[in-house]
Coordinates of C-alpha atoms in Angstrom, one line a residue:
M1 CA -69.2 56.2 -21.2
A2 CA -72.9 56.0 -21.9
F3 CA -74.9 52.9 -21.0
W4 CA -75.7 51.1 -24.2
R5 CA -79.3 50.5 -23.4
P6 CA -80.5 54.0 -22.1
K7 CA -84.1 53.1 -22.3
I8 CA -85.7 49.9 -20.8
T9 CA -88.7 48.9 -22.9
E10 CA -91.7 46.7 -22.2
E11 CA -90.4 44.3 -24.8
M12 CA -87.1 44.0 -23.0
V13 CA -88.8 43.3 -19.7
K14 CA -91.0 40.7 -21.3
K15 CA -88.1 39.0 -22.9
A16 CA -86.1 38.9 -19.7
R17 CA -89.1 37.6 -17.7
D18 CA -90.1 34.9 -20.2
G19 CA -86.5 33.8 -20.6
Y20 CA -86.1 33.3 -16.9
I21 CA -89.3 31.3 -16.7
K22 CA -88.0 29.1 -19.5
A23 CA -84.5 28.7 -17.9
S24 CA -86.1 27.8 -14.6
S25 CA -88.2 25.1 -16.2
I26 CA -85.2 23.0 -17.1
P27 CA -84.8 20.2 -14.5
T28 CA -81.4 19.2 -13.0
L29 CA -80.4 15.5 -12.5
T30 CA -79.3 15.4 -8.9
S31 CA -78.7 11.7 -8.2
A32 CA -79.2 8.1 -9.4
R33 CA -79.1 4.6 -8.0
I34 CA -79.3 1.1 -9.3
E35 CA -81.8 -0.8 -7.1
E36 CA -83.5 -4.1 -7.6
G37 CA -83.5 -4.1 -11.3
Y38 CA -84.2 -0.4 -11.7
V39 CA -82.4 2.8 -12.3
K40 CA -83.9 5.3 -10.0
T41 CA -83.1 9.0 -10.7
A42 CA -83.9 12.1 -8.7
W43 CA -84.3 15.5 -10.3
S44 CA -85.0 19.1 -9.1
Q45 CA -86.6 22.0 -10.8
K46 CA -87.0 25.6 -9.6
S47 CA -90.6 26.7 -8.9
L48 CA -90.8 30.5 -9.2
D49 CA -94.4 30.5 -7.8
I50 CA -93.4 29.1 -4.4
G51 CA -89.8 30.3 -4.4
K52 CA -88.1 26.9 -3.9
K53 CA -87.1 23.8 -5.8
R54 CA -89.5 20.9 -6.4
T55 CA -88.1 17.4 -6.7
F56 CA -89.3 14.4 -8.6
S57 CA -88.1 10.9 -9.6
K58 CA -88.0 8.8 -12.8
L59 CA -87.5 5.1 -13.0
W60 CA -86.1 2.8 -15.7
N61 CA -86.5 -1.0 -15.7
L62 CA -83.2 -2.6 -16.6
D63 CA -85.1 -5.1 -18.8
N64 CA -86.7 -2.3 -20.8
L65 CA -84.5 0.8 -20.7
S66 CA -86.3 2.4 -23.6
S67 CA -89.4 3.1 -21.5
P68 CA -89.0 5.2 -18.4
S69 CA -91.8 5.7 -15.9
N70 CA -93.9 8.8 -15.6
L71 CA -92.6 11.5 -13.3
I72 CA -93.1 10.6 -9.6
R73 CA -93.5 13.6 -7.4
N74 CA -91.4 13.6 -4.2
E75 CA -93.2 15.2 -1.3
N76 CA -90.4 15.2 1.3
N77 CA -87.1 17.0 0.8
E78 CA -85.6 16.0 4.2
S79 CA -85.0 12.3 3.9
L80 CA -82.3 9.7 3.7
S81 CA -82.5 6.3 2.1
S82 CA -80.3 3.2 1.6
H83 CA -80.7 -0.1 -0.1
Q84 CA -79.2 -3.6 0.4
N85 CA -80.3 -7.2 -0.5
G86 CA -83.8 -6.4 -1.5
K87 CA -84.4 -4.2 1.6
S88 CA -84.7 -0.4 1.6
V89 CA -84.5 1.8 4.7
C90 CA -85.7 5.4 4.7
I91 CA -85.6 8.1 7.4
S92 CA -87.8 11.1 6.8
K93 CA -89.5 14.0 8.4
Q94 CA -93.3 13.7 8.3
K95 CA -96.4 15.3 9.8
N96 CA -98.4 13.2 12.3
D97 CA -102.2 13.4 12.7
K98 CA -101.8 16.4 15.0
G99 CA -99.7 18.3 12.5
D100 CA -96.5 17.9 14.5
D101 CA -93.1 17.2 12.8
V102 CA -91.9 13.6 13.5
T103 CA -88.9 11.7 12.2
I104 CA -89.8 8.2 11.1
L105 CA -87.5 5.3 10.1
E106 CA -89.2 2.9 7.7
V107 CA -88.1 -0.5 6.4
W108 CA -89.5 -1.3 3.0
S109 CA -89.6 -4.7 1.3
N110 CA -90.9 -5.6 -2.2
E111 CA -94.3 -6.2 -0.7
N112 CA -94.9 -3.6 2.1
I113 CA -93.5 -1.4 4.7
S114 CA -92.3 -4.1 7.1
K115 CA -91.3 -1.9 10.0
M116 CA -91.8 1.7 11.2
V117 CA -89.9 3.3 14.1
N118 CA -90.9 6.7 15.4
L119 CA -87.5 8.2 16.3
T120 CA -89.1 11.4 17.7
E121 CA -91.2 9.3 20.2
L122 CA -88.2 7.3 21.3
D123 CA -86.3 10.5 22.1
L124 CA -82.9 8.8 22.2
H125 CA -81.1 11.6 20.3
G126 CA -81.6 15.0 18.8
M127 CA -82.3 15.8 15.1
V128 CA -81.1 13.4 12.4
Y129 CA -78.4 14.8 10.2
F130 CA -79.9 15.0 6.7
D131 CA -76.9 16.9 5.3
N132 CA -74.1 15.5 3.1
E133 CA -71.3 16.7 5.3
L134 CA -71.6 14.5 8.4
G135 CA -74.9 12.8 7.8
G136 CA -76.0 9.7 5.9
L137 CA -77.8 6.4 6.2
V138 CA -76.0 3.1 5.5
L139 CA -77.1 -0.5 5.6
N140 CA -74.7 -3.3 6.5
P141 CA -74.1 -6.0 3.7
S142 CA -76.7 -8.4 5.0
G143 CA -79.3 -5.7 5.4
T144 CA -79.9 -6.4 9.1
K145 CA -78.5 -3.2 10.6
A146 CA -78.8 0.5 9.6
A147 CA -76.5 3.2 10.9
Y148 CA -77.0 7.0 10.7
V149 CA -75.7 10.2 12.4
A150 CA -77.8 12.4 14.7
E151 CA -77.3 15.2 17.2
A152 CA -76.5 14.1 20.7
K153 CA -79.5 14.4 23.1
K154 CA -79.3 17.5 25.2
A155 CA -80.2 17.7 28.8
K156 CA -83.6 19.3 29.4
N157 CA -83.2 22.9 30.7
E158 CA -85.5 25.0 32.9
P159 CA -85.0 28.7 33.6
F160 CA -84.2 29.7 37.2
F161 CA -87.6 31.4 37.5
P162 CA -90.0 29.2 35.4
V163 CA -93.5 30.5 34.5
K164 CA -95.0 27.3 35.7
T165 CA -93.7 25.5 38.7
A166 CA -93.3 21.8 38.4
E167 CA -91.1 19.2 39.9
A168 CA -87.8 19.1 38.1
K169 CA -87.0 15.8 36.3
A170 CA -83.7 14.0 36.9
G171 CA -80.9 15.4 34.6
T172 CA -82.6 18.8 34.1
T173 CA -80.3 21.8 34.0
H174 CA -81.2 25.3 35.1
G175 CA -80.5 28.7 33.6
Q176 CA -78.8 27.5 30.5
E177 CA -81.3 28.6 27.9
F178 CA -79.0 31.4 26.6
A179 CA -75.7 29.6 27.0
F180 CA -73.6 29.7 23.8
K181 CA -73.0 26.4 22.1
E182 CA -70.6 26.1 19.2
E183 CA -72.1 24.8 15.9
W184 CA -70.5 23.6 12.7
G185 CA -71.3 26.8 10.8
E186 CA -72.9 27.6 7.5
Q187 CA -75.8 25.3 6.5
L188 CA -75.1 23.1 9.6
L189 CA -77.0 25.2 12.2
G190 CA -78.0 23.2 15.3
R191 CA -75.3 20.6 14.8
C192 CA -73.1 20.7 17.9
Q193 CA -72.2 17.1 18.7
S194 CA -72.9 14.2 16.4
V195 CA -73.5 10.7 17.6
I196 CA -73.6 7.3 15.8
V197 CA -77.0 5.5 15.9
V198 CA -77.5 1.9 15.0
T199 CA -80.9 0.3 14.4
D200 CA -81.5 -3.5 14.4
L201 CA -83.9 -3.9 11.5
N202 CA -85.2 -7.2 12.7
S203 CA -86.1 -6.2 16.3
G204 CA -86.5 -2.4 15.7
Q205 CA -84.1 -1.7 18.6
V206 CA -82.3 1.7 18.3
E207 CA -79.0 2.2 20.0
V208 CA -76.9 5.4 20.4
L209 CA -73.1 4.7 20.5
Q210 CA -72.3 8.0 22.2
E211 CA -69.9 6.8 24.9
L212 CA -67.5 5.1 22.5
V213 CA -66.3 8.2 20.7
P214 CA -63.9 10.6 22.6
D215 CA -65.5 14.0 23.4
K216 CA -63.2 16.0 21.1
Y217 CA -64.5 14.3 18.0
C218 CA -67.7 14.5 15.9
P219 CA -68.3 11.3 13.9
G220 CA -69.8 11.2 10.4
Q221 CA -69.6 9.9 6.8
L222 CA -70.4 6.3 8.0
E223 CA -69.6 3.2 6.0
W224 CA -70.0 -0.5 6.9
I225 CA -66.9 -2.7 6.4
N226 CA -68.8 -5.9 7.2
D227 CA -72.0 -6.8 9.1
D228 CA -70.4 -5.8 12.4
L229 CA -67.7 -3.3 11.7
L230 CA -68.6 0.3 11.0
C231 CA -66.1 3.0 10.0
G232 CA -66.3 6.7 9.3
V233 CA -64.7 10.1 9.7
L234 CA -63.8 11.8 13.0
V235 CA -63.8 15.6 12.8
E236 CA -61.8 17.2 15.6
D237 CA -63.6 20.1 17.2
V238 CA -60.8 21.6 19.2
P239 CA -59.9 24.4 19.7
Y240 CA -63.0 25.6 17.8
K241 CA -65.8 24.3 15.6
L242 CA -65.1 26.0 12.3
G243 CA -67.3 25.7 9.3
L244 CA -67.4 22.4 7.4
I245 CA -69.4 23.2 4.3
Y246 CA -67.0 23.7 1.4
C247 CA -64.1 23.4 3.8
S248 CA -62.0 20.2 3.6
N249 CA -59.1 21.7 5.5
R250 CA -60.4 20.8 9.0
P251 CA -58.5 18.2 11.1
S252 CA -60.2 14.9 10.6
G253 CA -59.2 11.2 10.9
L254 CA -60.8 7.8 10.5
F255 CA -62.3 5.3 13.0
K256 CA -63.9 1.9 13.1
V257 CA -66.2 0.4 15.7
N258 CA -67.2 -3.2 16.4
V259 CA -70.9 -2.7 17.0
P260 CA -71.7 -5.9 18.9
E261 CA -68.5 -5.8 21.0
K262 CA -68.7 -2.0 21.5
Q263 CA -65.0 -1.6 20.6
F264 CA -63.8 1.7 19.2
E265 CA -60.5 2.2 17.4
I266 CA -58.9 5.2 15.7
L267 CA -57.6 4.1 12.3
K268 CA -56.0 7.4 11.4
D269 CA -55.3 10.2 13.8
A270 CA -56.5 13.7 12.8
Q271 CA -53.3 15.4 13.7
G272 CA -52.2 17.5 10.7
I273 CA -54.4 15.8 8.1
S274 CA -57.9 15.7 6.7
C275 CA -59.6 12.4 5.8
K276 CA -62.8 12.3 3.8
R277 CA -65.3 9.9 2.2
P278 CA -64.4 6.3 3.2
K279 CA -65.6 3.5 1.0
S280 CA -65.3 -0.2 1.7
N281 CA -66.1 -3.6 0.1
G282 CA -65.0 -5.7 3.1
K283 CA -61.5 -6.4 1.6
Y284 CA -60.3 -2.8 1.2
L285 CA -61.1 0.5 2.8
V286 CA -60.3 3.5 0.6
W287 CA -60.5 7.2 1.5
L288 CA -59.3 10.6 0.5
E289 CA -56.6 12.3 2.5
T290 CA -54.6 15.6 2.4
D291 CA -52.1 17.3 4.6
L292 CA -53.0 20.6 6.4
L293 CA -50.5 23.3 5.7
T294 CA -48.4 24.5 8.6
E295 CA -47.1 27.9 7.3
M296 CA -50.5 29.1 6.4
Y297 CA -52.6 26.8 8.5
P298 CA -54.7 25.0 7.6
G299 CA -54.3 25.9 3.9
P300 CA -56.9 26.3 1.1
H301 CA -60.5 25.6 2.1
D302 CA -60.6 22.9 -0.6
Q303 CA -57.4 21.0 -1.5
C304 CA -55.9 18.4 -3.7
F305 CA -56.2 14.9 -2.1
R306 CA -54.4 11.6 -2.3
M307 CA -56.3 8.3 -2.3
M308 CA -55.3 5.8 0.4
S309 CA -56.2 2.2 0.9
K310 CA -56.1 -0.3 3.8
N311 CA -56.1 -4.0 3.0
F312 CA -57.9 -5.8 5.9
A313 CA -56.2 -9.1 5.1
N314 CA -52.7 -7.8 6.0
D315 CA -53.5 -4.3 7.6
Q316 CA -51.3 -2.7 5.0
V317 CA -52.0 1.0 4.3
Q318 CA -50.8 2.3 0.9
T319 CA -51.1 5.4 -1.3
V320 CA -53.1 4.5 -4.3
I321 CA -53.1 7.9 -6.1
D322 CA -50.7 10.5 -4.8
L323 CA -51.1 14.3 -4.7
K324 CA -50.8 15.9 -8.2
H325 CA -48.5 18.9 -7.7
D326 CA -47.9 20.3 -11.2
F327 CA -50.5 20.4 -14.0
D328 CA -50.3 21.6 -17.6
P329 CA -53.8 21.9 -19.1
E330 CA -52.4 21.5 -22.6
K331 CA -50.6 18.2 -21.8
D332 CA -52.1 16.4 -18.8
N333 CA -55.3 14.4 -18.6
F334 CA -55.2 14.2 -14.7
A335 CA -55.1 17.1 -12.3
G336 CA -55.6 15.4 -8.9
L337 CA -58.5 14.4 -6.7
Y338 CA -60.8 16.9 -5.1
L339 CA -64.0 17.1 -3.1
L340 CA -65.7 20.1 -4.6
G341 CA -66.6 19.9 -8.3
Q342 CA -66.7 16.1 -8.6
A343 CA -69.4 13.7 -7.3
I344 CA -68.4 10.6 -5.5
P345 CA -70.7 7.7 -6.6
N346 CA -73.0 6.0 -4.0
Q347 CA -71.1 2.7 -4.6
V348 CA -67.6 2.6 -6.2
F349 CA -66.4 -1.0 -6.2
I350 CA -66.7 -3.0 -9.4
N351 CA -65.1 -6.1 -7.9
D352 CA -62.8 -7.0 -5.0
N353 CA -59.9 -5.1 -6.4
S354 CA -61.2 -2.4 -8.7
L355 CA -63.3 0.7 -8.4
I356 CA -64.7 3.7 -10.4
W357 CA -64.1 7.2 -9.3
N358 CA -64.9 10.6 -10.8
T359 CA -62.2 13.2 -11.5
I360 CA -62.3 16.8 -12.8
V361 CA -59.5 18.1 -15.0
D362 CA -59.3 21.8 -15.5
G363 CA -63.1 22.1 -15.3
L364 CA -63.9 19.0 -17.4
N365 CA -65.6 16.1 -15.6
N366 CA -64.3 12.6 -16.5
V367 CA -64.2 9.0 -15.2
M368 CA -61.3 6.9 -14.0
L369 CA -60.7 3.2 -13.2
I370 CA -58.6 2.3 -10.2
D371 CA -56.8 -1.0 -9.5
L372 CA -56.1 -1.4 -5.8
D373 CA -53.9 -4.5 -6.2
I374 CA -51.2 -2.7 -8.1
N375 CA -52.1 0.9 -7.1
S376 CA -52.7 2.1 -10.6
F377 CA -55.3 4.2 -12.4
F378 CA -56.2 5.5 -15.8
V379 CA -58.6 8.2 -17.0
L380 CA -61.2 7.1 -19.5
D381 CA -62.2 9.1 -22.5
F382 CA -65.6 10.2 -21.3
P383 CA -65.6 14.0 -21.2
N384 CA -68.5 15.8 -19.4
T385 CA -69.5 12.5 -17.8
T386 CA -70.0 11.8 -14.1
V387 CA -70.7 8.3 -12.6
L388 CA -73.5 8.4 -10.0
D389 CA -73.7 4.7 -8.9
V390 CA -72.2 1.3 -9.5
Q391 CA -73.6 -2.2 -8.9
G392 CA -71.1 -4.8 -9.9
S393 CA -70.2 -4.1 -13.4
N394 CA -73.4 -2.0 -14.0
V395 CA -72.9 1.8 -14.1
V396 CA -75.3 4.7 -14.1
A397 CA -73.9 8.1 -15.1
M398 CA -75.0 11.6 -16.2
K399 CA -73.7 13.7 -19.0
S400 CA -74.1 17.4 -19.9
D401 CA -72.2 20.3 -21.6
P402 CA -72.8 24.1 -21.6
K403 CA -75.3 23.8 -24.4
T404 CA -77.0 20.5 -23.4
P405 CA -78.9 19.7 -20.1
G406 CA -78.1 16.5 -18.2
S407 CA -79.1 13.1 -19.5
V408 CA -78.9 9.7 -17.9
L409 CA -76.4 7.0 -19.2
F410 CA -76.4 3.4 -18.3
G411 CA -73.8 0.7 -19.2
Q412 CA -71.2 -1.7 -18.0
V413 CA -67.5 -2.0 -17.3
Q414 CA -66.1 -4.3 -19.9
D415 CA -62.4 -5.3 -20.2
D416 CA -61.0 -2.2 -18.4
N417 CA -63.3 0.1 -20.4
L418 CA -66.7 1.6 -19.9
V419 CA -69.5 1.1 -22.4
L420 CA -72.4 3.6 -21.8
K421 CA -75.5 4.4 -23.8
E422 CA -78.0 7.2 -23.3
I423 CA -81.3 6.1 -21.8
S424 CA -82.8 9.6 -21.4
S425 CA -82.7 12.3 -24.0
P426 CA -81.6 15.8 -22.8
M427 CA -84.3 18.5 -22.9
N428 CA -84.3 20.6 -26.0
V429 CA -83.3 24.1 -25.1
D430 CA -83.3 25.6 -28.6
L431 CA -80.0 27.5 -28.5
N432 CA -78.7 29.4 -31.5
Q433 CA -76.5 27.2 -33.7
E434 CA -73.9 29.9 -33.8
I435 CA -73.2 29.5 -30.1
V436 CA -70.1 27.4 -29.3
F437 CA -68.3 26.5 -26.0
R438 CA -64.5 26.4 -26.0
K439 CA -61.8 26.3 -23.4
L440 CA -59.2 29.0 -23.5
V441 CA -55.8 28.4 -21.9
H442 CA -53.9 31.4 -20.5
D443 CA -50.2 31.7 -19.6
P444 CA -49.9 34.2 -16.8
K445 CA -48.0 37.4 -17.5
D446 CA -46.2 37.2 -14.2
G447 CA -44.0 34.3 -15.5
S448 CA -45.2 31.8 -12.8
G449 CA -45.7 29.1 -15.5
L450 CA -48.9 28.0 -13.7
K451 CA -51.4 28.1 -16.6
F452 CA -55.1 28.6 -16.0
S453 CA -58.2 28.5 -18.2
S454 CA -61.5 30.0 -19.0
I455 CA -64.6 28.7 -20.8
Y456 CA -66.1 30.8 -23.6
I457 CA -69.8 30.3 -24.4
G458 CA -71.2 32.4 -27.1
P459 CA -71.3 33.2 -30.9
W460 CA -68.2 32.4 -32.9
N461 CA -69.0 33.9 -36.3
K462 CA -67.0 37.1 -36.9
S463 CA -69.7 38.3 -39.3
L464 CA -72.3 38.5 -36.6
S465 CA -73.1 41.9 -35.1
T466 CA -71.2 42.8 -31.9
C467 CA -72.2 40.9 -28.8
P468 CA -72.0 42.0 -25.1
L469 CA -69.8 39.8 -22.9
I470 CA -70.4 38.7 -19.3
L471 CA -67.2 38.1 -17.3
W472 CA -68.1 35.5 -14.7
P473 CA -65.5 34.3 -12.1
H474 CA -66.5 31.6 -9.7
G475 CA -66.9 31.7 -5.9
G476 CA -64.8 29.9 -3.4
P477 CA -62.1 30.9 -4.2
H478 CA -60.9 27.3 -4.3
S479 CA -63.7 26.0 -6.4
V480 CA -64.3 25.5 -10.2
I481 CA -66.8 26.2 -12.9
P482 CA -67.3 22.9 -14.7
M483 CA -67.9 22.6 -18.4
S484 CA -71.5 21.5 -17.9
F485 CA -75.0 22.9 -18.3
S486 CA -76.1 25.8 -16.1
N487 CA -79.6 27.2 -16.0
D488 CA -78.3 30.7 -15.2
A489 CA -75.8 30.6 -18.1
Y490 CA -78.5 29.4 -20.5
Y491 CA -80.7 32.4 -19.4
F492 CA -78.0 34.9 -20.3
L493 CA -77.3 33.2 -23.6
Q494 CA -81.0 33.4 -24.5
Q495 CA -80.9 37.2 -23.7
G496 CA -78.1 37.7 -26.2
F497 CA -75.0 37.7 -24.1
A498 CA -71.8 35.8 -24.5
L499 CA -70.1 34.4 -21.4
L500 CA -66.5 34.0 -20.2
L501 CA -66.3 31.7 -17.1
V502 CA -62.9 32.1 -15.5
N503 CA -61.1 29.4 -13.6
Y504 CA -58.3 31.6 -12.3
R505 CA -55.2 30.3 -10.5
G506 CA -56.3 29.0 -7.2
S507 CA -59.2 27.0 -8.7
I508 CA -59.3 23.3 -8.0
S509 CA -58.8 20.8 -10.8
Q510 CA -55.5 22.5 -11.8
G511 CA -53.1 20.7 -9.5
K512 CA -52.0 21.3 -5.9
S513 CA -49.5 24.0 -6.9
G514 CA -52.2 25.9 -8.8
V515 CA -54.6 25.8 -5.8
E516 CA -52.0 27.0 -3.3
S517 CA -50.6 29.7 -5.6
L518 CA -53.5 32.0 -4.5
L519 CA -52.7 31.9 -0.8
G520 CA -51.7 35.4 0.3
K521 CA -52.5 36.9 -3.2
V522 CA -56.3 37.0 -3.0
G523 CA -57.6 40.2 -4.7
D524 CA -54.5 40.5 -6.8
Q525 CA -53.5 37.4 -8.6
D526 CA -57.1 36.2 -9.2
V527 CA -58.1 39.8 -10.4
K528 CA -55.3 39.9 -12.9
D529 CA -56.1 36.5 -14.2
C530 CA -59.7 37.6 -14.9
V531 CA -58.5 40.7 -16.8
Q532 CA -56.0 38.6 -18.8
A533 CA -58.7 36.0 -19.6
M534 CA -61.1 38.8 -20.8
E535 CA -58.4 40.5 -22.9
E536 CA -57.4 37.3 -24.7
C537 CA -61.1 36.3 -25.2
L538 CA -61.9 39.6 -26.8
Q539 CA -58.8 39.1 -29.1
A540 CA -59.9 35.6 -30.0
Y541 CA -63.5 36.6 -30.7
P542 CA -63.6 40.0 -32.5
N543 CA -67.4 39.9 -32.7
L544 CA -67.5 40.7 -29.0
D545 CA -67.9 44.3 -28.0
K546 CA -65.1 45.4 -25.7
D547 CA -67.2 48.4 -24.6
Q548 CA -70.1 46.2 -23.4
V549 CA -68.4 43.9 -20.8
V550 CA -70.5 43.1 -17.8
L551 CA -69.2 41.7 -14.4
F552 CA -71.2 39.0 -12.7
G553 CA -70.3 37.0 -9.6
G554 CA -71.4 35.8 -6.2
S555 CA -69.6 34.9 -3.0
H556 CA -65.9 35.2 -3.7
G557 CA -67.0 35.8 -7.3
G558 CA -68.8 38.9 -6.0
F559 CA -65.7 39.9 -4.1
L560 CA -63.7 39.6 -7.4
V561 CA -66.1 41.6 -9.6
T562 CA -66.1 44.4 -7.0
H563 CA -62.3 44.4 -7.1
L564 CA -62.3 44.4 -10.9
S565 CA -64.7 47.3 -11.1
G566 CA -62.6 49.3 -8.6
Q567 CA -59.2 48.4 -10.0
Y568 CA -60.2 48.6 -13.7
P569 CA -63.2 51.0 -13.8
D570 CA -62.8 51.8 -17.5
L571 CA -63.0 48.2 -18.7
F572 CA -66.5 47.4 -17.5
K573 CA -69.9 48.7 -18.2
V574 CA -72.1 47.0 -15.5
I575 CA -71.4 45.1 -12.3
F576 CA -73.9 42.6 -10.9
L577 CA -73.3 40.7 -7.6

């Protein structure tokens, strides 16, 4: 079968290059906070000239939402910040006057930088964790203490035969420079043993609470319950430290520590479960929890979670939202709670008893309201919307779809409903009006009854000339392609391709049974789902050319497209991974 473009012309190369430059120029909204009468948003944009992303901010005054600030360039990508009661705290890596890297904690008021602490000079711990897996910076409710996570300080080591002889300092080890130390894997290099660090923002005193936590645990994901009580997640590191990024199936429990009294307590043992993302308003503590599988331990790398709550008034622990086992994409508006694919807002509590949470349903982001008093929830009608922060009844969110880049929304919770309005217009990307995006639901041919879906993005008009199709399964495998804007997808659309994004069985956002159905069937069930989705898409859109189907995927998606090209070589023209 001959390649349909036997000759690459200069015009083709120019179109591809210009299209990629244009696609890379579209910024992505990465976070937003409500602070001191402002909506503060952070954005990132790919810079092709320097080969990395540049970040910037934009502000809206809540008294004049129609006039945002100019773009504010962010110079530091490795930083943490938190805000409480008119006080902001930031930890960042900076260069000192000698050009050396130093880590600085700064306390900001409305008038000035009221305090600066050189954490590198204090040398009480190793590197600060800037990641989103164990790291984070949190302020207590009164804004008097800040807590963060860092690497435990390692003993200074000297070789047995040093180049320069000097008197060894107390606590120095010898000959350990090549000793293997387990780390937490992908994107978490250098993280071996985490410790809790608390800073008194009035005195500037920094204290490491290392001795309180048992050696087999690594603490992280900190959250203040009140001014003195701090809680978080305990990840068990025995028998081995296995990767944490994209893996919510690691044994982990919950703890709390009374900081002034130095009292440590395990709230939830890590045996057989995984606990994630605690949030507290002083009255309740809520967190996500799932069971680790015993037959195929520990189960899918991302799983369906239940939401749990603890009422501090009576110490009662209850299930707020249980695991969602079965899901029908044509009937259900809720598919369970997950970590990948759905953002958790900075703050979630609307009042003492209610909170906002994000959910993803078969690839569609949406918002839900949860009542902790009666353990009930309902999903609102806000498709393609993700809440980023909450302050009382005020809410800031983002919205996008496959044809429309992200925009900022602001509004309030009113009478068990959410009222949002757009305060930033999405960037105009000038896509052909013939391009549509639609979800296709597929009933597997093996009779399992576990339906799955795909997202078609491309021309719909049957009278148009034939169009090549890119079949694009996601990585993971327990992940999802959301129905939101993607710079890469936009690039391919501009080049004249249609896209089929497949959320095969095993994808999250399709219920616990759907996620676990892939266990033991990788390279078979997911491959067949991709072929079925492609065949039904070609049937639904006759303007697509079945002889011009391209395979595209990375990570597990790359694994899948390799299998597809090998198992069905006559169906595909090109493979790109």
